[in-house]
mmCIF file of C-alpha atoms in Angstrom:
data_model
loop_
_atom_site.group_PDB
_atom_site.id
_atom_site.type_symbol
_atom_site.label_atom_id
_atom_site.label_comp_id
_atom_site.label_asym_id
_atom_site.label_seq_id
_atom_site.Cartn_x
_atom_site.Cartn_y
_atom_site.Cartn_z
ATOM 1 C CA MET A 1 -215.154 115.768 17.606
ATOM 2 C CA GLY A 2 -216.552 116.251 21.087
ATOM 3 C CA SER A 3 -218.889 118.779 22.684
ATOM 4 C CA ASN A 4 -216.040 121.282 23.158
ATOM 5 C CA TRP A 5 -215.101 121.448 19.472
ATOM 6 C CA LYS A 6 -216.716 124.828 18.752
ATOM 7 C CA GLU A 7 -215.104 126.657 21.678
ATOM 8 C CA SER A 8 -211.741 124.966 21.205
ATOM 9 C CA ALA A 9 -211.648 125.639 17.447
ATOM 10 C CA ASP A 10 -212.490 129.316 18.014
ATOM 11 C CA SER A 11 -209.853 129.677 20.723
ATOM 12 C CA LEU A 12 -207.189 127.973 18.603
ATOM 13 C CA ARG A 13 -207.973 130.278 15.687
ATOM 14 C CA THR A 14 -207.344 133.348 17.828
ATOM 15 C CA GLY A 15 -204.380 131.821 19.654
ATOM 16 C CA ASN A 16 -206.056 131.931 23.071
ATOM 17 C CA LEU A 17 -206.131 128.224 23.827
ATOM 18 C CA ASN A 18 -205.791 127.021 27.412
ATOM 19 C CA ASN A 19 -204.371 123.628 28.392
ATOM 20 C CA THR A 20 -207.776 121.991 28.799
ATOM 21 C CA GLN A 21 -208.929 123.170 25.382
ATOM 22 C CA ILE A 22 -205.750 122.110 23.609
ATOM 23 C CA ASN A 23 -205.942 118.643 25.171
ATOM 24 C CA ASN A 24 -209.590 118.330 24.108
ATOM 25 C CA ILE A 25 -208.841 119.309 20.537
ATOM 26 C CA ILE A 26 -205.774 117.030 20.348
ATOM 27 C CA ASP A 27 -207.858 114.051 21.497
ATOM 28 C CA ALA A 28 -210.501 114.895 18.889
ATOM 29 C CA LEU A 29 -207.945 115.191 16.077
ATOM 30 C CA VAL A 30 -206.153 111.963 16.996
ATOM 31 C CA GLN A 31 -209.447 110.076 16.849
ATOM 32 C CA GLU A 32 -210.717 111.760 13.682
ATOM 33 C CA GLU A 33 -207.572 111.206 11.609
ATOM 34 C CA LYS A 34 -207.834 107.481 12.372
ATOM 35 C CA ASP A 35 -211.547 107.461 11.558
ATOM 36 C CA ASN A 36 -210.876 109.325 8.326
ATOM 37 C CA GLY A 37 -208.460 106.613 7.217
ATOM 38 C CA LEU A 38 -211.117 103.970 7.850
ATOM 39 C CA GLN A 39 -213.760 105.982 5.997
ATOM 40 C CA LEU A 40 -211.406 106.425 3.043
ATOM 41 C CA THR A 41 -210.707 102.692 2.913
ATOM 42 C CA ASP A 42 -214.420 101.862 2.939
ATOM 43 C CA ALA A 43 -215.353 104.538 0.394
ATOM 44 C CA THR A 44 -212.556 104.103 -2.145
ATOM 45 C CA GLY A 45 -211.699 100.410 -2.013
ATOM 46 C CA HIS A 46 -208.022 101.210 -1.359
ATOM 47 C CA HIS A 47 -206.282 100.273 1.868
ATOM 48 C CA ILE A 48 -205.471 103.651 3.388
ATOM 49 C CA GLU A 49 -203.672 104.043 6.680
ATOM 50 C CA LEU A 50 -202.329 106.870 8.773
ATOM 51 C CA ILE A 51 -198.554 107.289 8.886
ATOM 52 C CA THR A 52 -197.426 107.879 12.450
ATOM 53 C CA LYS A 53 -194.111 108.025 14.256
ATOM 54 C CA GLY A 54 -193.684 108.301 17.991
ATOM 55 C CA ASP A 55 -196.163 110.127 20.183
ATOM 56 C CA ARG A 56 -198.856 111.442 17.849
ATOM 57 C CA LYS A 57 -200.388 113.662 20.522
ATOM 58 C CA GLU A 58 -197.106 115.506 20.997
ATOM 59 C CA GLU A 59 -196.711 115.906 17.225
ATOM 60 C CA ILE A 60 -200.153 117.447 16.929
ATOM 61 C CA LYS A 61 -199.608 119.701 19.948
ATOM 62 C CA GLU A 62 -196.418 121.038 18.379
ATOM 63 C CA MET A 63 -198.153 121.691 15.046
ATOM 64 C CA LEU A 64 -201.084 123.458 16.693
ATOM 65 C CA ARG A 65 -198.847 125.711 18.738
ATOM 66 C CA LYS A 66 -196.580 126.629 15.838
ATOM 67 C CA THR A 67 -198.960 126.830 12.886
ATOM 68 C CA GLN A 68 -202.532 126.597 14.212
ATOM 69 C CA SER A 69 -202.966 123.594 11.945
ATOM 70 C CA CYS A 70 -202.768 119.809 11.949
ATOM 71 C CA ILE A 71 -201.384 117.677 9.108
ATOM 72 C CA SER A 72 -202.270 113.988 8.819
ATOM 73 C CA LYS A 73 -200.273 111.928 6.340
ATOM 74 C CA TYR A 74 -201.670 108.745 4.785
ATOM 75 C CA GLN A 75 -200.312 106.002 2.564
ATOM 76 C CA ILE A 76 -202.137 103.767 0.123
ATOM 77 C CA SER A 77 -201.678 99.982 0.033
ATOM 78 C CA GLN A 78 -198.667 100.200 2.377
ATOM 79 C CA ASP A 79 -196.705 101.965 -0.375
ATOM 80 C CA LYS A 80 -194.442 104.641 1.101
ATOM 81 C CA ASN A 81 -194.139 106.208 -2.348
ATOM 82 C CA CYS A 82 -197.903 106.666 -2.582
ATOM 83 C CA THR A 83 -198.785 109.159 0.107
ATOM 84 C CA PHE A 84 -200.956 112.216 0.581
ATOM 85 C CA SER A 85 -201.683 114.702 3.336
ATOM 86 C CA VAL A 86 -204.821 116.185 4.831
ATOM 87 C CA LYS A 87 -204.257 119.539 6.517
ATOM 88 C CA ILE A 88 -206.743 121.194 8.860
ATOM 89 C CA ASP A 89 -205.968 124.898 9.140
ATOM 90 C CA PHE A 90 -207.782 126.504 12.048
ATOM 91 C CA LYS A 91 -206.630 130.032 11.240
ATOM 92 C CA LEU A 92 -207.886 129.918 7.631
ATOM 93 C CA ARG A 93 -210.771 127.518 8.382
ATOM 94 C CA GLU A 94 -209.520 125.391 5.541
ATOM 95 C CA ILE A 95 -209.165 121.706 4.652
ATOM 96 C CA ARG A 96 -206.325 121.017 2.227
ATOM 97 C CA CYS A 97 -205.647 117.614 0.654
ATOM 98 C CA SER A 98 -202.373 117.381 -1.254
ATOM 99 C CA THR A 99 -199.708 115.125 -2.691
ATOM 100 C CA LEU A 100 -196.337 115.470 -4.402
ATOM 101 C CA PHE A 101 -195.911 113.621 -7.691
ATOM 102 C CA SER A 102 -192.770 113.277 -9.813
ATOM 103 C CA ILE A 103 -192.444 112.592 -13.548
ATOM 104 C CA HIS A 104 -188.835 111.808 -14.370
ATOM 105 C CA LYS A 105 -188.913 111.768 -18.173
ATOM 106 C CA GLY A 106 -188.916 114.836 -20.395
ATOM 107 C CA LYS A 107 -188.649 118.567 -19.866
ATOM 108 C CA ALA A 108 -191.126 120.718 -17.961
ATOM 109 C CA GLN A 109 -193.619 121.104 -20.828
ATOM 110 C CA ALA A 110 -193.698 117.360 -21.518
ATOM 111 C CA GLN A 111 -193.868 116.544 -17.797
ATOM 112 C CA THR A 112 -196.915 118.767 -17.419
ATOM 113 C CA THR A 113 -198.597 117.245 -20.467
ATOM 114 C CA LYS A 114 -198.142 113.759 -19.028
ATOM 115 C CA LEU A 115 -199.558 114.857 -15.675
ATOM 116 C CA ILE A 116 -202.629 116.311 -17.367
ATOM 117 C CA ARG A 117 -203.206 113.067 -19.255
ATOM 118 C CA LEU A 118 -203.064 111.118 -16.011
ATOM 119 C CA LEU A 119 -205.447 113.442 -14.171
ATOM 120 C CA GLU A 120 -207.907 113.742 -17.041
ATOM 121 C CA VAL A 121 -208.996 110.171 -16.403
ATOM 122 C CA GLY A 122 -211.746 110.160 -13.796
ATOM 123 C CA SER A 123 -211.024 113.603 -12.372
ATOM 124 C CA GLY A 124 -214.081 115.259 -13.830
ATOM 125 C CA ILE A 125 -211.782 118.127 -14.935
ATOM 126 C CA ASN A 126 -212.919 120.934 -12.718
ATOM 127 C CA ASP A 127 -211.505 123.961 -10.990
ATOM 128 C CA THR A 128 -211.201 122.242 -7.611
ATOM 129 C CA ILE A 129 -207.971 120.409 -8.542
ATOM 130 C CA ILE A 130 -205.007 122.782 -8.245
ATOM 131 C CA VAL A 131 -201.532 122.113 -9.684
ATOM 132 C CA ASP A 132 -198.252 123.832 -8.776
ATOM 133 C CA ALA A 133 -194.695 123.154 -9.972
ATOM 134 C CA ILE A 134 -191.697 122.738 -7.702
ATOM 135 C CA TYR A 135 -188.308 122.953 -9.409
ATOM 136 C CA PRO A 136 -184.841 121.705 -8.330
ATOM 137 C CA ARG A 137 -183.383 123.345 -5.221
ATOM 138 C CA ASN A 138 -186.983 123.706 -4.061
ATOM 139 C CA LYS A 139 -187.656 126.715 -6.228
ATOM 140 C CA SER A 140 -191.415 126.847 -6.283
ATOM 141 C CA LEU A 141 -193.907 128.353 -8.660
ATOM 142 C CA TYR A 142 -197.111 128.509 -6.679
ATOM 143 C CA GLY A 143 -199.530 129.820 -9.258
ATOM 144 C CA ASN A 144 -202.507 127.883 -7.893
ATOM 145 C CA VAL A 145 -203.440 126.947 -11.449
ATOM 146 C CA SER A 146 -206.510 124.776 -11.815
ATOM 147 C CA LEU A 147 -206.365 121.542 -13.759
ATOM 148 C CA ASN A 148 -209.151 122.937 -15.932
ATOM 149 C CA ASP A 149 -206.939 125.895 -16.912
ATOM 150 C CA LEU A 150 -204.047 123.592 -17.778
ATOM 151 C CA VAL A 151 -206.318 121.449 -19.957
ATOM 152 C CA ASN A 152 -207.481 124.564 -21.811
ATOM 153 C CA GLN A 153 -203.888 125.745 -22.297
ATOM 154 C CA LYS A 154 -202.968 122.306 -23.657
ATOM 155 C CA SER A 155 -205.868 122.292 -26.137
ATOM 156 C CA LEU A 156 -204.891 125.778 -27.378
ATOM 157 C CA GLY A 157 -201.238 124.806 -27.763
ATOM 158 C CA LYS A 158 -200.114 127.433 -25.250
ATOM 159 C CA SER A 159 -197.198 127.245 -22.859
ATOM 160 C CA TYR A 160 -198.418 126.142 -19.451
ATOM 161 C CA SER A 161 -198.804 128.922 -16.897
ATOM 162 C CA ILE A 162 -197.018 126.933 -14.189
ATOM 163 C CA LEU A 163 -193.759 126.826 -16.181
ATOM 164 C CA ASN A 164 -190.835 129.163 -15.615
ATOM 165 C CA LYS A 165 -187.507 128.634 -17.414
ATOM 166 C CA ASP A 166 -185.780 130.875 -14.887
ATOM 167 C CA PHE A 167 -186.361 128.108 -12.330
ATOM 168 C CA GLY A 168 -185.084 125.284 -14.550
ATOM 169 C CA ASP A 169 -185.827 123.091 -17.559
ATOM 170 C CA GLU A 170 -187.322 120.238 -15.552
ATOM 171 C CA ILE A 171 -189.870 120.074 -12.755
ATOM 172 C CA LYS A 172 -188.705 118.266 -9.624
ATOM 173 C CA HIS A 173 -192.251 117.385 -8.651
ATOM 174 C CA PHE A 174 -195.791 118.644 -8.887
ATOM 175 C CA GLU A 175 -197.925 119.556 -5.921
ATOM 176 C CA ILE A 176 -201.528 118.568 -6.584
ATOM 177 C CA LYS A 177 -204.204 119.668 -4.144
ATOM 178 C CA ILE A 178 -207.853 120.218 -3.425
ATOM 179 C CA ILE A 179 -208.667 123.062 -1.036
ATOM 180 C CA GLY A 180 -211.880 123.423 0.896
ATOM 181 C CA ASP A 181 -212.587 126.870 2.327
ATOM 182 C CA LEU A 182 -215.186 126.236 4.992
ATOM 183 C CA THR A 183 -217.677 128.726 6.298
ATOM 184 C CA ALA A 184 -217.437 129.560 9.985
ATOM 185 C CA GLN A 185 -220.656 127.623 10.561
ATOM 186 C CA LYS A 186 -219.335 124.428 8.984
ATOM 187 C CA PHE A 187 -215.921 124.629 10.610
ATOM 188 C CA ARG A 188 -217.305 125.282 14.092
ATOM 189 C CA SER A 189 -219.930 122.532 13.920
ATOM 190 C CA SER A 190 -218.385 119.202 14.867
ATOM 191 C CA LYS A 191 -220.918 117.267 12.776
ATOM 192 C CA LEU A 192 -220.628 119.440 9.666
ATOM 193 C CA PHE A 193 -216.858 119.633 9.984
ATOM 194 C CA ILE A 194 -216.479 115.853 9.960
ATOM 195 C CA ILE A 195 -218.735 115.575 6.914
ATOM 196 C CA GLU A 196 -216.682 118.181 5.029
ATOM 197 C CA LEU A 197 -213.365 116.615 6.069
ATOM 198 C CA GLU A 198 -214.376 113.160 4.908
ATOM 199 C CA GLN A 199 -215.951 114.390 1.670
ATOM 200 C CA TYR A 200 -212.888 116.400 0.624
ATOM 201 C CA SER A 201 -210.601 113.498 1.534
ATOM 202 C CA ILE A 202 -212.648 110.986 -0.464
ATOM 203 C CA ARG A 203 -212.846 113.336 -3.453
ATOM 204 C CA PHE A 204 -209.082 113.762 -3.405
ATOM 205 C CA VAL A 205 -208.376 110.041 -3.361
ATOM 206 C CA GLU A 206 -210.921 109.306 -6.092
ATOM 207 C CA GLN A 207 -210.069 112.226 -8.388
ATOM 208 C CA VAL A 208 -206.319 112.562 -7.826
ATOM 209 C CA MET A 209 -204.637 109.631 -6.103
ATOM 210 C CA GLN A 210 -206.532 106.986 -8.032
ATOM 211 C CA ALA A 211 -205.520 108.595 -11.332
ATOM 212 C CA LEU A 212 -201.863 108.717 -10.305
ATOM 213 C CA ILE A 213 -201.592 105.116 -9.117
ATOM 214 C CA ASN A 214 -203.457 103.467 -12.030
#
């Protein structure tokens, strides 16, 4: 990520980034998102590539200035319907891997049950996988419910905590994510940051994306 990563990351977090620092951090992010795609391909056995349009440096600069974050979008096996995002949030010192997944048959309860069955295979069922429901007209129920909680609710025969009939009878799509809250030390260290970024990305592909595409 370059020798200026620590200073640039700190300055971006506080919003006091000068032109030299923002150019340094953009160059680092452009290189790392490409490297991350290669690492994911090697580690998971799936062909994973970065989705880009136009001038990527300008895209990243705009994101950093507006949101203090950078989102990299990837696709698996050249399938535009099989995509996921990796977001680096400098303000929160967070790495967030996420995807949107639709199940078109059944009502909300049945849709959620089917999603759980898909994710149960190979996910390890732990609290790191978070599921939210997005309803038609983009009405969202962001309960940040863990997959583990949903599995427990299913086994007890309870209504799922991400459901809300006031929003609709069917779920438009699910947002599935893994969030890594990094310590200041890990986020500010270029070496440790890269390790964390790649580990969270690999975990997401192996525990989430692989289950959804099988």
